[in-house]
């Protein structure tokens, strides 16, 4: 017996859950877990169904997917996902904490993914990547235009055939050409503040100047609007007036790596639907 995940997105209507579960019964598939959400603002329906059964026959799989589509409202989006390991390409600059956490989780099997490449605009984290036998590619900004550097970086990403690109404190603002080269949902960023607060550079200095009592981190999909893509995961920790910008940043590192790993895990487990500029996360 094998497990697959059925992802369904369509217009909401009466009886959708019953129709899908009936198709599962017809194809002798056991439902292990099911999560659903209906958005009242735009009448959209989302469902994630974990199935167990015989998925060895591709013709039967295609018939199952097509039968599900037939019983749903027109325009329904249906995917049947397996649990194969995804490929991650991680982009970095100089800070090691998020990269280190990703490499360790992938190495230990806590992430259902292989880090196939680490690429940076500085050489500082090459040694860390190599300790985990992950190739490091230096794509420097020295002596070339931003456009040329991005072309080189996109070539690195495309050549490693990554399923997802993780910006693990990659301190470069991506151009529209770079972002539009990839489908929405492929690039995940960790932002070192609790968005929408303190967008842009030096968020911990901004937080210090504002006298905040909590700091946080936000993992989100990347769009052409800086730090405004659909949010996947957020968390905060408490701080006091005794924290200066440096200690705020040190405390923030823990929450950054925790939030990023949670977000990556949920995406890898097919628990995230993009819903406009928001997400539905099961």
Short mmCIF file of C-alpha atoms in Angstrom, two decimals:
data_model
loop_
_atom_site.label_atom_id
_atom_site.label_comp_id
_atom_site.label_asym_id
_atom_site.label_seq_id
_atom_site.Cartn_x
_atom_site.Cartn_y
_atom_site.Cartn_z
CA UNK A 1 0.00 0.00 0.00
CA UNK A 2 1.22 3.47 -0.89
CA UNK A 3 0.25 6.93 0.32
CA UNK A 4 -0.54 9.88 -1.91
CA UNK A 5 -1.91 13.36 -1.21
CA UNK A 6 -4.89 14.66 -3.16
CA UNK A 7 -4.98 18.46 -3.40
CA UNK A 8 -8.23 20.06 -4.51
CA UNK A 9 -8.99 23.71 -5.24
CA UNK A 10 -12.28 24.86 -6.76
CA UNK A 11 -15.36 27.01 -6.34
CA UNK A 12 -17.27 26.05 -3.23
CA UNK A 13 -20.52 24.14 -3.66
CA UNK A 14 -22.82 21.87 -1.71
CA UNK A 15 -21.65 18.26 -1.45
CA UNK A 16 -18.04 18.63 -2.63
CA UNK A 17 -16.57 16.60 0.22
CA UNK A 18 -19.11 13.81 -0.29
CA UNK A 19 -18.40 13.70 -4.01
CA UNK A 20 -14.64 13.44 -3.54
CA UNK A 21 -14.85 10.81 -0.81
CA UNK A 22 -17.25 8.79 -2.95
CA UNK A 23 -14.73 8.77 -5.82
CA UNK A 24 -12.05 7.61 -3.36
CA UNK A 25 -14.36 4.78 -2.34
CA UNK A 26 -14.96 3.82 -5.98
CA UNK A 27 -11.21 3.46 -6.51
CA UNK A 28 -10.75 1.54 -3.23
CA UNK A 29 -8.65 4.29 -1.65
CA UNK A 30 -8.62 4.68 2.11
CA UNK A 31 -8.75 8.23 3.51
CA UNK A 32 -6.15 8.61 6.27
CA UNK A 33 -6.62 12.32 6.93
CA UNK A 34 -8.63 15.14 5.42
CA UNK A 35 -8.47 18.91 5.92
CA UNK A 36 -10.65 21.44 4.18
CA UNK A 37 -11.39 25.16 4.15
CA UNK A 38 -14.00 27.29 2.39
CA UNK A 39 -13.26 30.97 1.92
CA UNK A 40 -16.39 33.08 2.30
CA UNK A 41 -14.80 36.15 0.72
CA UNK A 42 -14.53 34.58 -2.74
CA UNK A 43 -16.37 31.25 -2.37
CA UNK A 44 -13.20 29.18 -2.88
CA UNK A 45 -12.82 25.64 -1.52
CA UNK A 46 -9.52 23.97 -0.59
CA UNK A 47 -8.96 20.39 0.53
CA UNK A 48 -5.96 18.20 1.33
CA UNK A 49 -6.69 14.47 1.51
CA UNK A 50 -4.14 11.83 2.51
CA UNK A 51 -4.95 8.57 0.72
CA UNK A 52 -3.69 5.04 1.02
CA UNK A 53 -4.11 2.41 -1.69
CA UNK A 54 -2.69 0.87 -4.85
CA UNK A 55 -1.07 3.55 -7.01
CA UNK A 56 1.03 1.27 -9.20
CA UNK A 57 -1.15 1.59 -12.30
CA UNK A 58 -0.70 4.97 -14.01
CA UNK A 59 -3.83 4.47 -16.09
CA UNK A 60 -5.87 3.98 -12.93
CA UNK A 61 -4.27 7.06 -11.36
CA UNK A 62 -5.17 9.19 -14.40
CA UNK A 63 -8.72 7.82 -14.31
CA UNK A 64 -9.00 8.66 -10.61
CA UNK A 65 -7.83 12.27 -11.13
CA UNK A 66 -10.14 12.75 -14.11
CA UNK A 67 -13.11 11.32 -12.20
CA UNK A 68 -12.48 13.72 -9.32
CA UNK A 69 -12.39 16.64 -11.76
CA UNK A 70 -15.66 15.54 -13.36
CA UNK A 71 -17.60 15.68 -10.09
CA UNK A 72 -16.23 19.11 -9.15
CA UNK A 73 -17.25 22.58 -10.38
CA UNK A 74 -15.78 23.70 -13.69
CA UNK A 75 -12.21 24.99 -13.46
CA UNK A 76 -11.24 22.81 -10.50
CA UNK A 77 -7.52 22.26 -9.92
CA UNK A 78 -6.63 18.73 -8.79
CA UNK A 79 -3.20 17.29 -8.03
CA UNK A 80 -2.16 13.89 -6.71
CA UNK A 81 1.21 14.16 -4.97
CA UNK A 82 3.62 11.45 -3.92
CA UNK A 83 6.21 11.77 -1.14
CA UNK A 84 9.42 11.77 -3.19
CA UNK A 85 12.22 13.96 -1.90
CA UNK A 86 12.24 17.46 -3.36
CA UNK A 87 15.38 19.31 -4.46
CA UNK A 88 16.33 22.56 -2.74
CA UNK A 89 18.68 25.25 -4.01
CA UNK A 90 19.61 27.58 -1.15
CA UNK A 91 20.79 31.14 -1.82
CA UNK A 92 22.93 32.82 0.84
CA UNK A 93 25.10 35.82 1.56
CA UNK A 94 27.14 35.71 4.79
CA UNK A 95 24.85 34.71 7.67
CA UNK A 96 25.09 31.00 8.47
CA UNK A 97 22.28 30.23 10.92
CA UNK A 98 19.44 29.56 8.45
CA UNK A 99 21.63 27.63 6.02
CA UNK A 100 23.08 25.56 8.85
CA UNK A 101 19.61 24.62 10.09
CA UNK A 102 18.46 23.60 6.60
CA UNK A 103 21.56 21.49 5.99
CA UNK A 104 21.28 19.77 9.37
CA UNK A 105 17.54 19.03 8.99
CA UNK A 106 18.04 17.67 5.46
CA UNK A 107 21.02 15.57 6.59
CA UNK A 108 19.09 14.08 9.52
CA UNK A 109 16.00 13.35 7.42
CA UNK A 110 13.83 15.84 9.30
CA UNK A 111 13.23 17.60 5.97
CA UNK A 112 11.88 15.53 3.10
CA UNK A 113 14.34 17.16 0.73
CA UNK A 114 17.87 17.10 -0.61
CA UNK A 115 19.91 20.31 -0.71
CA UNK A 116 21.40 19.96 -4.16
CA UNK A 117 23.19 23.31 -4.29
CA UNK A 118 24.11 26.30 -2.16
CA UNK A 119 24.81 29.49 -4.10
CA UNK A 120 26.05 32.75 -2.67
CA UNK A 121 27.19 36.20 -3.70
CA UNK A 122 30.09 35.87 -1.19
CA UNK A 123 32.33 32.85 -0.58
CA UNK A 124 31.90 32.87 3.22
CA UNK A 125 29.51 29.89 3.52
CA UNK A 126 31.20 27.61 1.01
CA UNK A 127 33.03 25.69 3.71
CA UNK A 128 29.80 25.06 5.63
CA UNK A 129 28.06 23.67 2.54
CA UNK A 130 31.00 21.45 1.71
CA UNK A 131 30.95 19.91 5.22
CA UNK A 132 27.60 18.42 4.21
CA UNK A 133 28.92 17.39 0.77
CA UNK A 134 26.71 20.00 -0.91
CA UNK A 135 28.27 21.87 -3.86
CA UNK A 136 28.73 25.60 -3.35
CA UNK A 137 28.54 28.01 -6.28
CA UNK A 138 29.94 31.52 -5.96
CA UNK A 139 28.02 34.04 -8.05
CA UNK A 140 29.81 37.24 -7.17
CA UNK A 141 28.54 40.75 -7.78
CA UNK A 142 32.06 42.10 -8.31
CA UNK A 143 32.67 43.82 -11.61
CA UNK A 144 29.36 42.90 -13.23
CA UNK A 145 25.92 44.42 -13.43
CA UNK A 146 23.00 43.24 -11.31
CA UNK A 147 21.35 41.92 -14.48
CA UNK A 148 24.37 39.79 -15.38
CA UNK A 149 24.77 38.49 -11.82
CA UNK A 150 21.12 37.45 -11.74
CA UNK A 151 21.46 35.69 -15.09
CA UNK A 152 24.36 33.68 -13.69
CA UNK A 153 22.40 32.86 -10.53
CA UNK A 154 19.36 31.74 -12.53
CA UNK A 155 21.63 29.50 -14.60
CA UNK A 156 22.94 27.86 -11.41
CA UNK A 157 19.38 27.28 -10.13
CA UNK A 158 18.12 25.93 -13.44
CA UNK A 159 21.07 23.59 -13.92
CA UNK A 160 20.49 21.92 -10.54
CA UNK A 161 16.81 21.41 -11.44
CA UNK A 162 15.62 22.58 -8.03
CA UNK A 163 12.00 22.19 -6.99
CA UNK A 164 12.28 25.14 -4.60
CA UNK A 165 14.64 28.08 -4.18
CA UNK A 166 15.20 29.08 -0.55
CA UNK A 167 16.47 32.56 0.24
CA UNK A 168 18.30 31.82 3.50
CA UNK A 169 19.28 35.39 4.37
CA UNK A 170 20.20 36.13 0.76
CA UNK A 171 20.62 39.88 1.07
CA UNK A 172 19.79 40.89 -2.47
CA UNK A 173 16.59 42.45 -3.81
CA UNK A 174 15.49 40.29 -6.72
CA UNK A 175 14.50 41.98 -9.97
CA UNK A 176 11.13 41.38 -11.66
CA UNK A 177 12.95 39.42 -14.39
CA UNK A 178 14.39 37.05 -11.79
CA UNK A 179 11.11 36.60 -9.92
CA UNK A 180 9.05 36.16 -13.09
CA UNK A 181 11.47 33.49 -14.35
CA UNK A 182 9.94 31.09 -11.79
CA UNK A 183 6.33 30.17 -11.01
CA UNK A 184 4.72 31.68 -7.92
CA UNK A 185 5.38 29.36 -5.01
CA UNK A 186 8.86 28.24 -6.05
CA UNK A 187 10.88 30.89 -4.17
CA UNK A 188 10.63 31.05 -0.37
CA UNK A 189 12.17 33.88 1.66
CA UNK A 190 12.80 34.36 5.36
CA UNK A 191 12.32 37.96 6.45
CA UNK A 192 13.85 39.02 9.71
CA UNK A 193 10.80 40.75 11.14
CA UNK A 194 7.14 40.11 11.80
CA UNK A 195 5.67 41.39 8.53
CA UNK A 196 4.14 43.78 7.65
CA UNK A 197 6.25 45.64 10.24
CA UNK A 198 9.77 46.81 9.43
CA UNK A 199 9.91 46.02 5.74
CA UNK A 200 13.28 46.46 4.02
CA UNK A 201 16.77 46.86 5.41
CA UNK A 202 17.96 46.84 9.03
CA UNK A 203 14.72 45.61 10.63
CA UNK A 204 16.33 45.07 14.03
CA UNK A 205 17.54 48.67 14.10
CA UNK A 206 14.02 49.74 13.10
CA UNK A 207 12.62 47.57 15.91
CA UNK A 208 15.09 49.01 18.44
CA UNK A 209 14.24 52.58 17.45
CA UNK A 210 10.54 51.79 17.83
CA UNK A 211 11.05 50.21 21.26
CA UNK A 212 9.26 46.97 20.41
CA UNK A 213 8.50 44.35 23.06
CA UNK A 214 8.36 41.45 20.61
CA UNK A 215 10.43 40.57 17.57
CA UNK A 216 9.59 37.98 15.01
CA UNK A 217 10.26 36.43 11.63
CA UNK A 218 8.16 35.76 8.55
CA UNK A 219 8.58 33.13 5.84
CA UNK A 220 6.76 33.96 2.63
CA UNK A 221 6.64 33.22 -1.06
CA UNK A 222 8.47 35.78 -3.17
CA UNK A 223 6.65 38.17 -5.49
CA UNK A 224 7.65 41.41 -7.19
CA UNK A 225 6.34 43.37 -4.20
CA UNK A 226 9.24 43.50 -1.73
CA UNK A 227 8.51 41.38 1.37
CA UNK A 228 4.79 41.32 0.54
CA UNK A 229 4.33 37.84 -0.95
CA UNK A 230 1.89 35.28 0.50
CA UNK A 231 2.87 34.48 4.10
CA UNK A 232 3.51 30.82 4.99
CA UNK A 233 4.68 30.96 8.61
CA UNK A 234 5.35 33.53 11.36
CA UNK A 235 6.43 33.54 14.99
CA UNK A 236 7.60 35.97 17.67
CA UNK A 237 9.65 36.08 20.86
CA UNK A 238 9.49 38.60 23.70
CA UNK A 239 12.26 41.16 24.24
CA UNK A 240 12.80 44.00 26.70
CA UNK A 241 14.28 47.48 26.81
CA UNK A 242 17.64 45.90 27.69
CA UNK A 243 18.09 44.59 24.14
CA UNK A 244 20.23 46.71 21.82
CA UNK A 245 20.18 46.20 18.02
CA UNK A 246 22.94 43.58 18.22
CA UNK A 247 21.26 41.45 20.90
CA UNK A 248 17.94 41.83 19.11
CA UNK A 249 19.56 40.40 15.98
CA UNK A 250 21.11 37.50 17.92
CA UNK A 251 17.76 36.65 19.50
CA UNK A 252 16.11 36.98 16.13
CA UNK A 253 18.35 34.36 14.55
CA UNK A 254 16.69 31.59 16.54
CA UNK A 255 13.19 32.56 15.51
CA UNK A 256 14.28 33.09 11.89
CA UNK A 257 15.64 29.59 11.46
CA UNK A 258 12.69 28.05 13.30
CA UNK A 259 10.13 29.85 11.14
CA UNK A 260 11.97 29.08 7.89
CA UNK A 261 12.22 25.35 8.67
CA UNK A 262 8.52 25.20 9.57
CA UNK A 263 7.59 26.94 6.33
CA UNK A 264 9.78 24.69 4.17
CA UNK A 265 8.41 21.59 5.92
CA UNK A 266 4.81 22.62 5.27
CA UNK A 267 5.50 23.35 1.61
CA UNK A 268 7.32 20.03 1.18
CA UNK A 269 4.39 18.23 2.81
CA UNK A 270 1.97 19.88 0.36
CA UNK A 271 0.11 21.65 3.17
CA UNK A 272 0.15 25.11 1.59
CA UNK A 273 -2.29 26.54 -0.97
CA UNK A 274 -1.66 30.00 -2.42
CA UNK A 275 -4.89 31.99 -2.21
CA UNK A 276 -4.42 35.35 -3.89
CA UNK A 277 -1.85 37.18 -1.78
CA UNK A 278 -2.58 34.93 1.19
CA UNK A 279 -2.18 31.23 1.93
CA UNK A 280 -4.30 28.41 3.24
CA UNK A 281 -2.03 26.26 5.43
CA UNK A 282 -3.19 22.89 6.78
#
